[in-house]
Amino acid sequence: MTKTIPAYQRIKNAILDNIHSGKWQAGNAISTEMALAEEFGVSRMTVNRALKELSEERVLERRQGSGTFVAQQQFNHTFVEVRNIAEDLKSANRDYEAQVVSKRAVTAAMLDNELRRKFGIDEGAIIDEGATSVNAIAQTDASDEAVLYEVKIIHFADGQPIQFEERWVDAKKVPKFIDQDFSVVNTSDYLIAKSPLDSGSYTIRALAAPDEIAEFLQIAPQSPTLVLRRQTYSAGQVVTFVKMWHAGDRYQFSGEL
């Protein structure tokens, strides 16, 4: 059974896509309510709801008599402390190297339930209310398009694997992510530069290493590992979700209170 996306939410998504793609940058005026109403074929009341919610989320700024503008974000230096393993190891005078195991584009049909839920992706969602048969065909073709990018990387310290990274990134919000050479460019650094993060959440668990993970970390299967799972947000939406597997006898988490 398909699920229809409300018109106001479609407008919000379109505005966010324009911001993330760089079409509308901080301080820029966006389309007027009347123009958006005509573009989406809805009432100005529906447009007003979308703009009101984005203003409350501090994505937009509405100025009486002037229009609606992309808000100047105050979190260009993220509230979330995203650790860069390359810098951590280099600062500890250890030789660092990254080896890209794989990277690929992922379509909606390829997603498991966890990733679909994390990124709010509904494979059967109807994008355009009242779509004609021609639009329906175009939507079917669009289902083959990438919704996420996936990359798997082994991080080495002094020639020994210390972390295995599995990362998924919203393909529309960071379209050039998949083109980067992540043996040279750090994934977290690139994402912060292209899509400033405003919040995030994470968990750390001790898990026995599955066979594939054990092979990448060069440890025995079922050996103890520390797994950091983190999702980070920009403008209220998940940009990236990552699992970082660490060999239990080679890595520890520490901080200051």
PDB file of C-alpha atoms in Angstrom:
ATOM      1  CA  MET A   1       0.000   0.000   0.000  1.00  0.00           C
ATOM      2  CA  THR A   2       1.533   3.292  -1.075  1.00  0.00           C
ATOM      3  CA  LYS A   3       1.878   6.271   1.197  1.00  0.00           C
ATOM      4  CA  THR A   4       1.285   9.814  -0.035  1.00  0.00           C
ATOM      5  CA  ILE A   5       3.675  12.538   1.092  1.00  0.00           C
ATOM      6  CA  PRO A   6       1.677  15.604   2.265  1.00  0.00           C
ATOM      7  CA  ALA A   7       1.969  18.644   0.011  1.00  0.00           C
ATOM      8  CA  TYR A   8       3.531  20.845   2.706  1.00  0.00           C
ATOM      9  CA  GLN A   9       6.198  18.185   3.323  1.00  0.00           C
ATOM     10  CA  ARG A  10       7.007  18.006  -0.394  1.00  0.00           C
ATOM     11  CA  ILE A  11       7.536  21.766  -0.350  1.00  0.00           C
ATOM     12  CA  LYS A  12       9.799  21.491   2.695  1.00  0.00           C
ATOM     13  CA  ASN A  13      11.819  18.727   1.024  1.00  0.00           C
ATOM     14  CA  ALA A  14      12.224  20.786  -2.158  1.00  0.00           C
ATOM     15  CA  ILE A  15      13.407  23.832  -0.220  1.00  0.00           C
ATOM     16  CA  LEU A  16      15.902  21.713   1.744  1.00  0.00           C
ATOM     17  CA  ASP A  17      17.182  20.138  -1.480  1.00  0.00           C
ATOM     18  CA  ASN A  18      17.787  23.616  -2.944  1.00  0.00           C
ATOM     19  CA  ILE A  19      19.710  24.630   0.184  1.00  0.00           C
ATOM     20  CA  HIS A  20      21.805  21.460   0.337  1.00  0.00           C
ATOM     21  CA  SER A  21      22.619  21.638  -3.376  1.00  0.00           C
ATOM     22  CA  GLY A  22      23.846  25.225  -2.976  1.00  0.00           C
ATOM     23  CA  LYS A  23      21.157  26.731  -5.208  1.00  0.00           C
ATOM     24  CA  TRP A  24      19.942  28.778  -2.230  1.00  0.00           C
ATOM     25  CA  GLN A  25      22.720  29.779   0.150  1.00  0.00           C
ATOM     26  CA  ALA A  26      22.693  31.443   3.564  1.00  0.00           C
ATOM     27  CA  GLY A  27      21.211  34.922   3.274  1.00  0.00           C
ATOM     28  CA  ASN A  28      19.558  34.291  -0.117  1.00  0.00           C
ATOM     29  CA  ALA A  29      15.866  35.037  -0.609  1.00  0.00           C
ATOM     30  CA  ILE A  30      13.816  31.990  -1.621  1.00  0.00           C
ATOM     31  CA  SER A  31      10.806  31.914  -3.949  1.00  0.00           C
ATOM     32  CA  THR A  32       7.739  33.836  -2.798  1.00  0.00           C
ATOM     33  CA  GLU A  33       4.704  32.110  -1.303  1.00  0.00           C
ATOM     34  CA  MET A  34       2.737  32.842  -4.466  1.00  0.00           C
ATOM     35  CA  ALA A  35       5.460  31.385  -6.708  1.00  0.00           C
ATOM     36  CA  LEU A  36       5.729  28.234  -4.562  1.00  0.00           C
ATOM     37  CA  ALA A  37       1.945  27.839  -4.527  1.00  0.00           C
ATOM     38  CA  GLU A  38       1.878  27.984  -8.333  1.00  0.00           C
ATOM     39  CA  GLU A  39       4.871  25.648  -8.691  1.00  0.00           C
ATOM     40  CA  PHE A  40       3.362  22.934  -6.482  1.00  0.00           C
ATOM     41  CA  GLY A  41      -0.282  23.536  -7.383  1.00  0.00           C
ATOM     42  CA  VAL A  42      -1.356  24.144  -3.783  1.00  0.00           C
ATOM     43  CA  SER A  43      -2.872  26.940  -1.715  1.00  0.00           C
ATOM     44  CA  ARG A  44      -0.774  29.660  -0.094  1.00  0.00           C
ATOM     45  CA  MET A  45      -1.957  28.291   3.253  1.00  0.00           C
ATOM     46  CA  THR A  46      -0.139  25.016   2.503  1.00  0.00           C
ATOM     47  CA  VAL A  47       3.006  26.907   1.493  1.00  0.00           C
ATOM     48  CA  ASN A  48       2.737  29.018   4.637  1.00  0.00           C
ATOM     49  CA  ARG A  49       2.740  25.885   6.800  1.00  0.00           C
ATOM     50  CA  ALA A  50       5.922  24.602   5.141  1.00  0.00           C
ATOM     51  CA  LEU A  51       7.710  27.938   5.559  1.00  0.00           C
ATOM     52  CA  LYS A  52       6.497  28.293   9.149  1.00  0.00           C
ATOM     53  CA  GLU A  53       7.866  24.872  10.115  1.00  0.00           C
ATOM     54  CA  LEU A  54      11.221  25.528   8.427  1.00  0.00           C
ATOM     55  CA  SER A  55      11.423  28.868  10.235  1.00  0.00           C
ATOM     56  CA  GLU A  56      10.755  27.163  13.565  1.00  0.00           C
ATOM     57  CA  GLU A  57      13.530  24.684  12.686  1.00  0.00           C
ATOM     58  CA  ARG A  58      15.827  27.696  12.051  1.00  0.00           C
ATOM     59  CA  VAL A  59      16.373  26.740   8.429  1.00  0.00           C
ATOM     60  CA  LEU A  60      14.590  29.840   7.111  1.00  0.00           C
ATOM     61  CA  GLU A  61      14.171  33.394   8.371  1.00  0.00           C
ATOM     62  CA  ARG A  62      10.960  35.291   7.567  1.00  0.00           C
ATOM     63  CA  ARG A  63      11.276  39.084   7.469  1.00  0.00           C
ATOM     64  CA  GLN A  64       8.140  41.174   7.573  1.00  0.00           C
ATOM     65  CA  GLY A  65       7.739  43.082   4.313  1.00  0.00           C
ATOM     66  CA  SER A  66      10.931  41.628   2.798  1.00  0.00           C
ATOM     67  CA  GLY A  67      10.303  37.933   2.191  1.00  0.00           C
ATOM     68  CA  THR A  68      11.765  34.625   3.332  1.00  0.00           C
ATOM     69  CA  PHE A  69      15.521  33.985   3.451  1.00  0.00           C
ATOM     70  CA  VAL A  70      17.854  31.064   4.091  1.00  0.00           C
ATOM     71  CA  ALA A  71      18.929  31.519   7.692  1.00  0.00           C
ATOM     72  CA  GLN A  72      22.526  32.255   8.561  1.00  0.00           C
ATOM     73  CA  GLN A  73      23.414  29.018  10.332  1.00  0.00           C
ATOM     74  CA  GLN A  74      25.174  29.429  13.644  1.00  0.00           C
ATOM     75  CA  PHE A  75      26.552  25.891  13.625  1.00  0.00           C
ATOM     76  CA  ASN A  76      29.152  26.035  10.860  1.00  0.00           C
ATOM     77  CA  HIS A  77      31.480  24.653  13.510  1.00  0.00           C
ATOM     78  CA  THR A  78      29.324  21.742  14.512  1.00  0.00           C
ATOM     79  CA  PHE A  79      27.855  21.209  17.979  1.00  0.00           C
ATOM     80  CA  VAL A  80      28.684  17.555  17.421  1.00  0.00           C
ATOM     81  CA  GLU A  81      32.295  16.609  18.034  1.00  0.00           C
ATOM     82  CA  VAL A  82      33.054  14.389  15.058  1.00  0.00           C
ATOM     83  CA  ARG A  83      36.382  12.732  15.683  1.00  0.00           C
ATOM     84  CA  ASN A  84      38.758  12.452  12.748  1.00  0.00           C
ATOM     85  CA  ILE A  85      40.778   9.249  13.178  1.00  0.00           C
ATOM     86  CA  ALA A  86      43.400  10.439  10.690  1.00  0.00           C
ATOM     87  CA  GLU A  87      44.162  13.557  12.750  1.00  0.00           C
ATOM     88  CA  ASP A  88      43.998  11.617  16.037  1.00  0.00           C
ATOM     89  CA  LEU A  89      46.622   9.142  14.857  1.00  0.00           C
ATOM     90  CA  LYS A  90      48.853  11.759  13.263  1.00  0.00           C
ATOM     91  CA  SER A  91      48.761  13.851  16.444  1.00  0.00           C
ATOM     92  CA  ALA A  92      49.897  10.747  18.330  1.00  0.00           C
ATOM     93  CA  ASN A  93      52.884  10.480  15.927  1.00  0.00           C
ATOM     94  CA  ARG A  94      51.565   7.297  14.357  1.00  0.00           C
ATOM     95  CA  ASP A  95      51.617   6.531  10.640  1.00  0.00           C
ATOM     96  CA  TYR A  96      48.104   6.690   9.195  1.00  0.00           C
ATOM     97  CA  GLU A  97      46.727   5.067   6.054  1.00  0.00           C
ATOM     98  CA  ALA A  98      43.210   4.528   4.682  1.00  0.00           C
ATOM     99  CA  GLN A  99      42.227   1.729   2.308  1.00  0.00           C
ATOM    100  CA  VAL A 100      38.894   1.959   0.477  1.00  0.00           C
ATOM    101  CA  VAL A 101      37.305  -1.498   0.379  1.00  0.00           C
ATOM    102  CA  SER A 102      34.284  -0.468  -1.675  1.00  0.00           C
ATOM    103  CA  LYS A 103      31.998   2.407  -2.571  1.00  0.00           C
ATOM    104  CA  ARG A 104      28.706   2.312  -4.425  1.00  0.00           C
ATOM    105  CA  ALA A 105      25.414   4.039  -5.112  1.00  0.00           C
ATOM    106  CA  VAL A 106      22.419   2.511  -3.321  1.00  0.00           C
ATOM    107  CA  THR A 107      18.836   2.634  -4.658  1.00  0.00           C
ATOM    108  CA  ALA A 108      15.683   2.535  -2.533  1.00  0.00           C
ATOM    109  CA  ALA A 109      15.075  -1.103  -3.459  1.00  0.00           C
ATOM    110  CA  MET A 110      18.495  -2.069  -2.050  1.00  0.00           C
ATOM    111  CA  LEU A 111      17.881  -0.589   1.410  1.00  0.00           C
ATOM    112  CA  ASP A 112      17.263  -2.653   4.513  1.00  0.00           C
ATOM    113  CA  ASN A 113      14.687  -1.532   7.064  1.00  0.00           C
ATOM    114  CA  GLU A 114      17.267   0.117   9.320  1.00  0.00           C
ATOM    115  CA  LEU A 115      18.638   2.410   6.607  1.00  0.00           C
ATOM    116  CA  ARG A 116      15.174   3.197   5.246  1.00  0.00           C
ATOM    117  CA  ARG A 117      14.079   4.213   8.736  1.00  0.00           C
ATOM    118  CA  LYS A 118      17.248   6.212   9.493  1.00  0.00           C
ATOM    119  CA  PHE A 119      16.943   8.320   6.350  1.00  0.00           C
ATOM    120  CA  GLY A 120      13.151   8.469   6.227  1.00  0.00           C
ATOM    121  CA  ILE A 121      12.975   6.807   2.817  1.00  0.00           C
ATOM    122  CA  ASP A 122       9.695   5.193   1.753  1.00  0.00           C
ATOM    123  CA  GLU A 123      10.247   3.035  -1.315  1.00  0.00           C
ATOM    124  CA  GLY A 124       6.573   3.087  -2.250  1.00  0.00           C
ATOM    125  CA  ALA A 125       5.863   6.749  -1.536  1.00  0.00           C
ATOM    126  CA  ILE A 126       3.859   8.650  -4.148  1.00  0.00           C
ATOM    127  CA  ILE A 127       5.862  11.792  -4.850  1.00  0.00           C
ATOM    128  CA  ASP A 128       3.276  13.744  -6.808  1.00  0.00           C
ATOM    129  CA  GLU A 129      -0.335  13.741  -5.660  1.00  0.00           C
ATOM    130  CA  GLY A 130      -2.708  13.086  -8.538  1.00  0.00           C
ATOM    131  CA  ALA A 131       0.128  11.950 -10.810  1.00  0.00           C
ATOM    132  CA  THR A 132      -0.789  11.151 -14.391  1.00  0.00           C
ATOM    133  CA  SER A 133       0.168   7.826 -15.955  1.00  0.00           C
ATOM    134  CA  VAL A 134       3.155   9.531 -17.603  1.00  0.00           C
ATOM    135  CA  ASN A 135       4.324  10.834 -14.231  1.00  0.00           C
ATOM    136  CA  ALA A 136       3.821   7.384 -12.727  1.00  0.00           C
ATOM    137  CA  ILE A 137       6.125   5.878 -15.346  1.00  0.00           C
ATOM    138  CA  ALA A 138       8.735   8.560 -14.653  1.00  0.00           C
ATOM    139  CA  GLN A 139       8.494   7.753 -10.957  1.00  0.00           C
ATOM    140  CA  THR A 140       9.128   4.061 -11.631  1.00  0.00           C
ATOM    141  CA  ASP A 141      12.246   4.965 -13.587  1.00  0.00           C
ATOM    142  CA  ALA A 142      13.336   7.284 -10.764  1.00  0.00           C
ATOM    143  CA  SER A 143      13.233   4.337  -8.346  1.00  0.00           C
ATOM    144  CA  ASP A 144      16.471   3.154  -9.972  1.00  0.00           C
ATOM    145  CA  GLU A 145      18.230   6.364  -8.946  1.00  0.00           C
ATOM    146  CA  ALA A 146      20.674   6.458  -6.049  1.00  0.00           C
ATOM    147  CA  VAL A 147      19.189   7.560  -2.739  1.00  0.00           C
ATOM    148  CA  LEU A 148      22.296   6.845  -0.641  1.00  0.00           C
ATOM    149  CA  TYR A 149      26.014   6.436  -1.184  1.00  0.00           C
ATOM    150  CA  GLU A 150      27.820   3.677   0.687  1.00  0.00           C
ATOM    151  CA  VAL A 151      31.531   3.507   1.415  1.00  0.00           C
ATOM    152  CA  LYS A 152      33.598   0.986   3.376  1.00  0.00           C
ATOM    153  CA  ILE A 153      37.081   1.933   4.539  1.00  0.00           C
ATOM    154  CA  ILE A 154      39.808   0.321   6.648  1.00  0.00           C
ATOM    155  CA  HIS A 155      41.877   2.755   8.725  1.00  0.00           C
ATOM    156  CA  PHE A 156      45.429   1.702   9.621  1.00  0.00           C
ATOM    157  CA  ALA A 157      47.799   2.841  12.378  1.00  0.00           C
ATOM    158  CA  ASP A 158      51.449   1.904  11.836  1.00  0.00           C
ATOM    159  CA  GLY A 159      50.364  -0.654   9.251  1.00  0.00           C
ATOM    160  CA  GLN A 160      47.825  -2.359  11.541  1.00  0.00           C
ATOM    161  CA  PRO A 161      44.059  -2.080  10.945  1.00  0.00           C
ATOM    162  CA  ILE A 162      42.495  -0.193  13.826  1.00  0.00           C
ATOM    163  CA  GLN A 163      39.051   0.809  12.521  1.00  0.00           C
ATOM    164  CA  PHE A 164      36.630  -0.440   9.866  1.00  0.00           C
ATOM    165  CA  GLU A 165      34.184   2.247   8.709  1.00  0.00           C
ATOM    166  CA  GLU A 166      30.807   1.556   7.071  1.00  0.00           C
ATOM    167  CA  ARG A 167      29.144   4.823   6.062  1.00  0.00           C
ATOM    168  CA  TRP A 168      25.962   5.834   4.255  1.00  0.00           C
ATOM    169  CA  VAL A 169      25.345   9.365   2.976  1.00  0.00           C
ATOM    170  CA  ASP A 170      22.240  11.033   1.526  1.00  0.00           C
ATOM    171  CA  ALA A 171      22.993  11.152  -2.211  1.00  0.00           C
ATOM    172  CA  LYS A 172      20.856  14.234  -2.878  1.00  0.00           C
ATOM    173  CA  LYS A 173      22.261  16.323  -0.047  1.00  0.00           C
ATOM    174  CA  VAL A 174      25.926  15.524  -0.837  1.00  0.00           C
ATOM    175  CA  PRO A 175      25.884  14.576  -4.544  1.00  0.00           C
ATOM    176  CA  LYS A 176      29.655  14.601  -5.106  1.00  0.00           C
ATOM    177  CA  PHE A 177      30.472  12.431  -2.082  1.00  0.00           C
ATOM    178  CA  ILE A 178      30.870   9.260  -4.144  1.00  0.00           C
ATOM    179  CA  ASP A 179      33.436  10.931  -6.447  1.00  0.00           C
ATOM    180  CA  GLN A 180      35.988  11.535  -3.683  1.00  0.00           C
ATOM    181  CA  ASP A 181      39.162   9.514  -3.158  1.00  0.00           C
ATOM    182  CA  PHE A 182      38.757   8.494   0.475  1.00  0.00           C
ATOM    183  CA  SER A 183      42.244   7.085   0.685  1.00  0.00           C
ATOM    184  CA  VAL A 184      43.239  10.778   0.626  1.00  0.00           C
ATOM    185  CA  VAL A 185      40.118  12.674   1.774  1.00  0.00           C
ATOM    186  CA  ASN A 186      38.634  11.974   5.213  1.00  0.00           C
ATOM    187  CA  THR A 187      34.898  11.248   5.053  1.00  0.00           C
ATOM    188  CA  SER A 188      33.984  13.295   8.153  1.00  0.00           C
ATOM    189  CA  ASP A 189      36.053  16.291   7.042  1.00  0.00           C
ATOM    190  CA  TYR A 190      34.413  16.274   3.618  1.00  0.00           C
ATOM    191  CA  LEU A 191      30.886  16.061   5.020  1.00  0.00           C
ATOM    192  CA  ILE A 192      31.419  18.876   7.520  1.00  0.00           C
ATOM    193  CA  ALA A 193      32.803  21.081   4.745  1.00  0.00           C
ATOM    194  CA  LYS A 194      29.885  20.388   2.381  1.00  0.00           C
ATOM    195  CA  SER A 195      26.952  20.103   4.777  1.00  0.00           C
ATOM    196  CA  PRO A 196      27.509  21.698   8.217  1.00  0.00           C
ATOM    197  CA  LEU A 197      26.127  19.482  10.976  1.00  0.00           C
ATOM    198  CA  ASP A 198      23.798  20.849  13.624  1.00  0.00           C
ATOM    199  CA  SER A 199      23.175  17.802  15.829  1.00  0.00           C
ATOM    200  CA  GLY A 200      23.729  14.087  16.134  1.00  0.00           C
ATOM    201  CA  SER A 201      23.379  11.000  18.264  1.00  0.00           C
ATOM    202  CA  TYR A 202      25.549   7.962  18.851  1.00  0.00           C
ATOM    203  CA  THR A 203      25.872   4.689  20.738  1.00  0.00           C
ATOM    204  CA  ILE A 204      28.916   2.600  21.620  1.00  0.00           C
ATOM    205  CA  ARG A 205      28.539  -1.150  22.098  1.00  0.00           C
ATOM    206  CA  ALA A 206      30.829  -4.107  22.683  1.00  0.00           C
ATOM    207  CA  LEU A 207      30.117  -6.755  20.047  1.00  0.00           C
ATOM    208  CA  ALA A 208      31.733  -9.977  18.868  1.00  0.00           C
ATOM    209  CA  ALA A 209      33.245  -9.459  15.416  1.00  0.00           C
ATOM    210  CA  PRO A 210      31.354 -11.136  12.511  1.00  0.00           C
ATOM    211  CA  ASP A 211      33.575 -13.038  10.070  1.00  0.00           C
ATOM    212  CA  GLU A 212      33.715 -10.209   7.494  1.00  0.00           C
ATOM    213  CA  ILE A 213      34.585  -7.544  10.070  1.00  0.00           C
ATOM    214  CA  ALA A 214      37.181  -9.826  11.668  1.00  0.00           C
ATOM    215  CA  GLU A 215      38.843 -10.289   8.289  1.00  0.00           C
ATOM    216  CA  PHE A 216      39.044  -6.540   7.678  1.00  0.00           C
ATOM    217  CA  LEU A 217      40.480  -5.884  11.169  1.00  0.00           C
ATOM    218  CA  GLN A 218      42.790  -8.919  10.967  1.00  0.00           C
ATOM    219  CA  ILE A 219      41.462 -10.437  14.184  1.00  0.00           C
ATOM    220  CA  ALA A 220      39.925 -13.804  14.999  1.00  0.00           C
ATOM    221  CA  PRO A 221      36.171 -14.170  14.338  1.00  0.00           C
ATOM    222  CA  GLN A 222      34.049 -13.388  17.414  1.00  0.00           C
ATOM    223  CA  SER A 223      36.866 -11.331  18.945  1.00  0.00           C
ATOM    224  CA  PRO A 224      35.650  -8.348  21.025  1.00  0.00           C
ATOM    225  CA  THR A 225      35.135  -5.075  19.176  1.00  0.00           C
ATOM    226  CA  LEU A 226      33.868  -1.611  20.111  1.00  0.00           C
ATOM    227  CA  VAL A 227      31.247  -0.375  17.651  1.00  0.00           C
ATOM    228  CA  LEU A 228      30.422   3.321  17.390  1.00  0.00           C
ATOM    229  CA  ARG A 229      27.135   3.982  15.556  1.00  0.00           C
ATOM    230  CA  ARG A 230      26.465   7.647  14.793  1.00  0.00           C
ATOM    231  CA  GLN A 231      23.920   9.609  12.787  1.00  0.00           C
ATOM    232  CA  THR A 232      24.328  13.311  12.156  1.00  0.00           C
ATOM    233  CA  TYR A 233      21.835  15.924  10.994  1.00  0.00           C
ATOM    234  CA  SER A 234      21.917  19.078   8.906  1.00  0.00           C
ATOM    235  CA  ALA A 235      18.876  21.382   8.741  1.00  0.00           C
ATOM    236  CA  GLY A 236      16.899  18.810  10.694  1.00  0.00           C
ATOM    237  CA  GLN A 237      17.503  15.844   8.369  1.00  0.00           C
ATOM    238  CA  VAL A 238      19.897  12.889   8.557  1.00  0.00           C
ATOM    239  CA  VAL A 239      22.884  13.454   6.273  1.00  0.00           C
ATOM    240  CA  THR A 240      24.994  10.447   7.231  1.00  0.00           C
ATOM    241  CA  PHE A 241      24.874   7.263   9.276  1.00  0.00           C
ATOM    242  CA  VAL A 242      28.086   5.415  10.114  1.00  0.00           C
ATOM    243  CA  LYS A 243      29.207   2.259  11.875  1.00  0.00           C
ATOM    244  CA  MET A 244      32.822   2.262  13.061  1.00  0.00           C
ATOM    245  CA  TRP A 245      34.182  -1.094  14.186  1.00  0.00           C
ATOM    246  CA  HIS A 246      37.304  -1.046  16.389  1.00  0.00           C
ATOM    247  CA  ALA A 247      39.484  -3.967  17.415  1.00  0.00           C
ATOM    248  CA  GLY A 248      38.916  -4.203  21.173  1.00  0.00           C
ATOM    249  CA  ASP A 249      42.565  -4.643  22.134  1.00  0.00           C
ATOM    250  CA  ARG A 250      43.816  -1.807  19.911  1.00  0.00           C
ATOM    251  CA  TYR A 251      41.386   1.022  20.606  1.00  0.00           C
ATOM    252  CA  GLN A 252      39.759   2.854  23.492  1.00  0.00           C
ATOM    253  CA  PHE A 253      37.434   5.840  23.865  1.00  0.00           C
ATOM    254  CA  SER A 254      38.389   8.561  26.315  1.00  0.00           C
ATOM    255  CA  GLY A 255      37.508  12.158  27.120  1.00  0.00           C
ATOM    256  CA  GLU A 256      37.472  14.856  29.768  1.00  0.00           C
ATOM    257  CA  LEU A 257      34.723  15.908  32.153  1.00  0.00           C
TER     258      LEU A 257
END
